[in-house]
Amino acid sequence: MLDRAPQRAKDDVSAETRPVAFRGAGFVPGASRFGGWIALAVVIALWQLAGTARLVNPLFLPTPLAICRAIYQLAMSGALWQHLGYSLMRIGIGWLLGTAFGIAVGFAIGLSTLARSVGITFISALFPIPKIALLPLLILWLGIGEEPKIATIALGVFFSTAISVYSGVDAVPRNLIRMAQSFNVPFAAIVRRVIWPGALPSILAGFRITASVALLLVVSAEMIGAEYGIGAFVLQAGNLMQTDQLLAGVVILSLFGLAIGKLIGLLETRLLHWR
Amino acid sequence: MDLIADHISHCFGALEVLDDVSFTVRAGEVVAIVGPSGCGKSTLLSILGGLLQSSAGQAELRGAPPAGSLNPLTFVFQDFALLPWSTVEANVEFPLLHTPLSAAECRAQVDDALRRTGLTDFRATYPKQLSGGMRQRVGIARALAVRPAILLMDEPLSALDSQTRELLMEDFIRLLADGAMGAVYVTHNLEEAVRLADRIVVLSRRPGRVREVVTMPMTRSERGSAEWRGKLLAVQNDLWSLIRNEAIDAEREVQDA
Ligand SMILES: Nc1ncnc2c1ncn2[C@@H]1O[C@H](COP(=O)(O)OP(=O)(O)OP(=O)(O)O)[C@@H](O)[C@H]1O
Ligand SMILES: [Mg+2]
């Protein structure tokens, strides 16, 4: 028979009890659902009030309403779509080219010793260059058309993609590859069914980075030399002191960035639901 | 089909891990490999299964694999090695996709493997939704699906809690009961070894050498009964006295690496 715990002494029962003090509070910040939106609305409202009360010079900081009006006018006149269209075309082609080459090179580096030794050296040497610095050279090589802008974007996207792809390939658990080998699964099938899905989280995380790289580069390239495009439009508006137009361009860029982020988020929930 | 360890030695760089290990796993036989930690058990199993090239000696097969065997030497891994992005069913089907089986045969093999491991109701779930024990059952189902002649198991239960371990041990005993399938079972758990094995290869501490090969004095089916329980414990104690001193040394060893 098991020993029982000793009976409580009488004086224990009569003694006063007190609760154990709770000391586990804090350190679990949670994002509330509407908090962010409310804060944003408050800031915009204050901004609008400051503008209408003439506390700030509308030339330096136009009110949110003025910016909305500018966007509306731009949309109606068709100028918005023209600028946006050019920017989208450059981003789209540049991003796709850079991503395609980046994925190919990233996989080569992740899978082959030769590609790795050569590739990593070149990528480490070239990755830190701000790609916009190459635009003048690319203009000399490719002329003053769309090509140098697209090439700048593609270069910027390429390096980030290659790096995120090969680190994704490196991060695929080796035990899964060994498992596949132990079942005599052929090389191509291991790449397709083990390494590709295993690297996908890192590849998609890379897309988030390359999307912002592409946006940054398209605006920079368009500011350096373009007739159309959001970057060119923002620059012209600044030169003409049309700050409402300028900020309209900035807002559109921000919305565009948000939309891309949302799209990648959707892609992640679809493709990475297993995580 | 027999699996033969033929004078296998292995070094990782300057670290000598296995030294002239030889033994034979006969068709349908279950051989346990025990030894102090770090003595090269996992290394030996990788060499036996063709996942690692030995420095000297080699693993050999003798005789034809049983008809219909798609992967005679099949691993069951300690960490399960399931594809997290695939359902249970897809995981079990994974090794069959590159075999000459037709889609219908494939499905039949998968169904059969799922049924034998009690996973039929879980075919559409993902590994992360399953408990450790169920995950290892998926690993076992995947191994069964390719009709192995010899299962190579490296501490298949050591990632599991003791109750789950007991349940899976019973599964193993059931699966290996008819002698159609042999196994090499690496473990540091002597109780598992004496319950499952026909023979137990005891390795010395690193570099691992065969210290002794213990043949179990009773068949697996006899071991459940009460009168054999004491006998089983005696074998287990003998094994422990063989290993104990080396286990102490192995544990006190400071890693140079
Ligand atoms: N890839 C490797 N490179 C270098 N050393 C290794 C490698 N794999 C294992 N070792 C070393 O070889 C020795 C034997 O390792 P192994 O994993 O085979 O031992 P084990 O008997 O399975 O040990 P455990 O009981 O811990 O599972 C260990 O000292 C380990 O550190
Ligand atoms: Mg081991």
Coordinates of C-alpha atoms in Angstrom, one line a residue, chain A:
Chain A
M1 CA 0.0 0.0 0.0
L2 CA 1.2 3.5 -0.8
D3 CA 2.0 5.9 1.9
R4 CA -0.5 8.7 2.3
A5 CA 0.6 12.2 2.6
P6 CA 0.5 13.3 6.3
Q7 CA -2.7 14.8 7.4
R8 CA -2.8 18.5 7.5
A9 CA -2.2 19.9 11.0
K10 CA -5.1 21.7 12.6
D11 CA -3.3 25.1 12.7
D12 CA -2.7 24.9 8.9
V13 CA -6.4 24.9 8.3
S14 CA -7.1 27.9 10.5
A15 CA -4.2 29.9 9.1
E16 CA -5.2 32.6 6.6
T17 CA -4.9 31.7 2.9
R18 CA -3.7 34.1 0.2
P19 CA -3.7 33.6 -3.6
V20 CA -0.5 33.0 -5.4
A21 CA 0.4 36.3 -7.2
F22 CA 0.1 36.1 -11.0
R23 CA 3.4 37.1 -12.6
G24 CA 3.1 35.7 -16.1
A25 CA 1.7 38.8 -17.8
G26 CA 2.9 40.5 -21.0
F27 CA 5.4 39.5 -23.8
V28 CA 2.6 38.1 -26.0
P29 CA 1.8 41.0 -28.3
G30 CA -1.1 40.3 -30.6
A31 CA -2.2 42.4 -33.6
S32 CA -5.8 43.4 -33.2
R33 CA -7.8 43.2 -36.3
F34 CA -9.1 46.7 -36.6
G35 CA -6.5 48.6 -34.5
G36 CA -4.3 49.3 -37.5
W37 CA -7.1 50.5 -39.7
I38 CA -8.4 52.8 -37.0
A39 CA -5.0 54.3 -36.4
L40 CA -4.6 54.9 -40.2
A41 CA -8.0 56.5 -40.4
V42 CA -7.2 58.8 -37.4
V43 CA -3.9 59.9 -39.0
I44 CA -5.5 60.6 -42.3
A45 CA -8.3 62.6 -40.6
L46 CA -5.8 64.7 -38.6
W47 CA -3.9 65.3 -41.8
Q48 CA -7.0 66.4 -43.5
L49 CA -8.0 68.7 -40.6
A50 CA -4.5 70.2 -40.4
G51 CA -4.8 71.0 -44.2
T52 CA -8.3 72.5 -44.1
A53 CA -7.3 74.6 -41.0
R54 CA -4.4 75.9 -43.1
L55 CA -2.0 74.7 -40.5
V56 CA 0.3 73.3 -43.2
N57 CA 1.0 74.8 -46.6
P58 CA -0.9 72.7 -49.2
L59 CA 2.0 73.2 -51.6
F60 CA 4.3 71.2 -49.3
L61 CA 1.7 68.7 -48.0
P62 CA -1.6 68.6 -50.0
T63 CA -4.6 67.2 -48.1
P64 CA -5.7 63.6 -48.5
L65 CA -8.8 64.8 -50.3
A66 CA -6.7 66.8 -52.8
I67 CA -4.6 63.7 -53.4
C68 CA -7.8 61.6 -54.0
R69 CA -9.0 64.3 -56.4
A70 CA -5.7 64.2 -58.3
I71 CA -5.9 60.4 -58.6
Y72 CA -9.5 60.6 -59.8
Q73 CA -8.5 63.2 -62.4
L74 CA -5.5 61.1 -63.5
A75 CA -7.7 58.1 -63.9
M76 CA -10.4 60.0 -65.9
S77 CA -7.9 61.6 -68.2
G78 CA -6.3 58.2 -68.9
A79 CA -2.8 59.5 -68.0
L80 CA -2.8 57.2 -65.0
W81 CA -3.3 54.1 -67.1
Q82 CA -0.7 55.1 -69.5
H83 CA 2.0 55.7 -66.8
L84 CA 0.9 52.6 -64.9
G85 CA 0.9 50.5 -68.1
Y86 CA 4.5 51.4 -68.9
S87 CA 5.6 50.7 -65.4
L88 CA 3.8 47.4 -65.2
M89 CA 5.2 46.3 -68.6
R90 CA 8.8 47.0 -67.4
I91 CA 8.3 45.4 -64.0
G92 CA 6.5 42.4 -65.5
I93 CA 9.0 41.6 -68.2
G94 CA 12.0 42.4 -66.0
W95 CA 10.7 40.4 -63.0
L96 CA 9.8 37.4 -65.1
L97 CA 13.2 37.4 -66.8
G98 CA 15.1 37.8 -63.6
T99 CA 13.0 35.2 -61.8
A100 CA 13.4 32.6 -64.6
F101 CA 17.1 33.0 -64.7
G102 CA 17.4 33.3 -61.0
I103 CA 15.5 30.0 -60.4
A104 CA 17.6 28.2 -63.0
V105 CA 20.9 29.4 -61.6
G106 CA 19.8 29.0 -58.0
F107 CA 18.9 25.3 -58.6
A108 CA 22.2 24.8 -60.4
I109 CA 24.1 26.2 -57.5
G110 CA 22.0 24.2 -55.1
L111 CA 22.5 20.9 -56.9
S112 CA 25.9 21.0 -58.6
T113 CA 29.4 21.4 -57.1
L114 CA 30.8 23.1 -60.2
A115 CA 27.9 25.6 -60.5
R116 CA 28.2 26.2 -56.7
S117 CA 31.9 27.0 -56.7
V118 CA 31.6 29.3 -59.7
G119 CA 28.2 30.7 -59.0
I120 CA 28.6 31.7 -55.4
T121 CA 31.8 33.6 -56.1
F122 CA 30.2 35.6 -58.8
I123 CA 27.0 36.2 -56.9
S124 CA 28.8 37.4 -53.8
A125 CA 30.8 39.8 -55.9
L126 CA 28.0 41.2 -57.9
F127 CA 25.0 41.1 -55.5
P128 CA 26.1 44.1 -53.4
I129 CA 26.2 46.4 -56.5
P130 CA 23.2 48.7 -56.5
K131 CA 21.8 47.7 -59.8
I132 CA 20.7 51.2 -60.7
A133 CA 24.4 52.1 -61.0
L134 CA 24.5 49.8 -64.0
L135 CA 21.8 51.6 -65.9
P136 CA 24.1 54.1 -67.7
L137 CA 26.3 51.2 -68.8
L138 CA 23.2 49.3 -69.9
I139 CA 22.0 52.3 -71.9
L140 CA 25.4 52.3 -73.7
W141 CA 25.0 48.6 -74.4
L142 CA 21.4 48.4 -75.2
G143 CA 20.3 51.9 -76.4
I144 CA 17.9 54.3 -74.8
G145 CA 14.7 52.3 -75.3
E146 CA 13.0 49.9 -72.9
E147 CA 15.8 47.3 -72.8
P148 CA 18.2 48.9 -70.4
K149 CA 15.3 49.6 -67.9
I150 CA 14.0 46.1 -68.1
A151 CA 17.6 44.7 -67.9
T152 CA 18.2 46.7 -64.7
I153 CA 15.1 45.3 -63.1
A154 CA 15.9 41.8 -64.3
L155 CA 19.4 42.0 -62.9
G156 CA 18.2 43.2 -59.5
V157 CA 15.6 40.4 -59.4
F158 CA 18.0 37.8 -60.7
F159 CA 20.5 38.0 -57.8
S160 CA 18.0 38.0 -55.0
T161 CA 16.1 35.2 -56.6
A162 CA 19.2 33.1 -57.2
I163 CA 20.2 33.5 -53.6
S164 CA 16.8 32.7 -52.1
V165 CA 16.5 29.7 -54.4
Y166 CA 19.8 28.1 -53.6
S167 CA 19.4 28.8 -49.9
G168 CA 16.0 27.2 -50.2
V169 CA 17.5 24.2 -51.9
D170 CA 20.1 24.0 -49.2
A171 CA 17.4 24.1 -46.5
V172 CA 15.6 21.1 -47.8
P173 CA 16.1 18.5 -45.1
R174 CA 18.8 16.0 -46.2
N175 CA 16.9 13.2 -44.6
L176 CA 14.1 13.6 -47.1
I177 CA 16.6 13.4 -50.0
R178 CA 18.2 10.3 -48.4
M179 CA 14.7 8.8 -48.0
A180 CA 14.0 9.3 -51.7
Q181 CA 17.4 7.8 -52.6
S182 CA 16.7 4.8 -50.4
F183 CA 13.7 4.1 -52.5
N184 CA 15.7 4.4 -55.8
V185 CA 13.7 7.5 -56.8
P186 CA 15.5 9.0 -59.9
F187 CA 17.4 12.3 -59.7
A188 CA 14.9 14.3 -61.7
A189 CA 12.0 13.0 -59.6
I190 CA 13.8 13.9 -56.4
V191 CA 14.3 17.5 -57.7
R192 CA 10.7 17.7 -58.8
R193 CA 9.0 16.0 -55.8
V194 CA 11.3 16.7 -52.9
I195 CA 13.6 19.6 -53.6
W196 CA 11.2 21.9 -55.4
P197 CA 8.4 21.7 -52.8
G198 CA 10.9 21.8 -50.0
A199 CA 12.5 25.0 -51.4
L200 CA 9.2 26.7 -52.3
P201 CA 8.8 28.5 -49.0
S202 CA 12.1 30.2 -49.4
I203 CA 11.5 30.9 -53.1
L204 CA 8.1 32.5 -52.3
A205 CA 9.7 34.6 -49.5
G206 CA 12.3 35.6 -52.2
F207 CA 9.4 36.8 -54.4
R208 CA 8.4 39.3 -51.7
I209 CA 11.9 40.8 -51.7
T210 CA 12.2 40.8 -55.5
A211 CA 8.8 42.4 -55.9
S212 CA 10.0 45.4 -53.9
V213 CA 13.4 45.4 -55.6
A214 CA 11.6 45.5 -59.0
L215 CA 9.3 48.4 -57.8
L216 CA 12.3 50.3 -56.5
L217 CA 14.3 49.8 -59.7
V218 CA 11.5 50.7 -62.1
V219 CA 10.8 54.0 -60.3
S220 CA 14.6 54.8 -60.2
A221 CA 15.1 53.9 -63.9
E222 CA 12.1 55.9 -64.9
M223 CA 13.3 58.9 -63.0
I224 CA 16.6 58.7 -64.8
G225 CA 15.2 58.7 -68.2
A226 CA 11.7 57.9 -69.3
E227 CA 8.7 59.8 -70.8
Y228 CA 6.1 57.5 -69.3
G229 CA 5.9 55.5 -66.2
I230 CA 5.0 56.2 -62.6
G231 CA 8.6 57.2 -61.7
A232 CA 8.7 59.7 -64.6
F233 CA 5.3 61.0 -63.7
V234 CA 6.3 61.6 -60.0
L235 CA 9.5 63.3 -61.1
Q236 CA 7.7 65.6 -63.6
A237 CA 5.1 66.5 -61.0
G238 CA 7.9 67.4 -58.5
N239 CA 9.6 69.6 -61.1
L240 CA 6.3 71.4 -61.7
M241 CA 5.6 71.7 -58.0
Q242 CA 2.3 69.7 -58.5
T243 CA 2.6 68.1 -55.1
D244 CA -0.9 66.6 -55.2
Q245 CA 0.0 64.8 -58.4
L246 CA 3.3 63.8 -56.9
L247 CA 1.7 62.3 -53.9
A248 CA -1.0 60.7 -56.1
G249 CA 1.8 58.8 -57.8
V250 CA 3.3 57.8 -54.4
V251 CA -0.1 56.5 -53.2
I252 CA -0.5 54.5 -56.4
L253 CA 3.0 53.0 -55.9
S254 CA 2.1 52.1 -52.3
L255 CA -1.2 50.5 -53.4
F256 CA 0.6 48.6 -56.1
G257 CA 3.1 47.3 -53.6
L258 CA 0.3 46.3 -51.3
A259 CA -1.5 44.5 -54.1
I260 CA 1.6 42.5 -55.0
G261 CA 2.2 41.6 -51.3
K262 CA -1.4 40.4 -51.1
L263 CA -1.0 38.3 -54.3
I264 CA 2.1 36.6 -52.9
G265 CA 0.3 36.0 -49.7
L266 CA -2.5 34.3 -51.6
L267 CA 0.1 32.2 -53.5
E268 CA 1.6 31.2 -50.2
T269 CA -1.6 30.1 -48.6
R270 CA -2.5 28.1 -51.7
L271 CA 0.9 26.5 -52.2
L272 CA 2.2 26.2 -48.6
H273 CA -1.1 25.1 -46.9
W274 CA 0.8 22.1 -45.5
R275 CA 3.0 24.3 -43.3

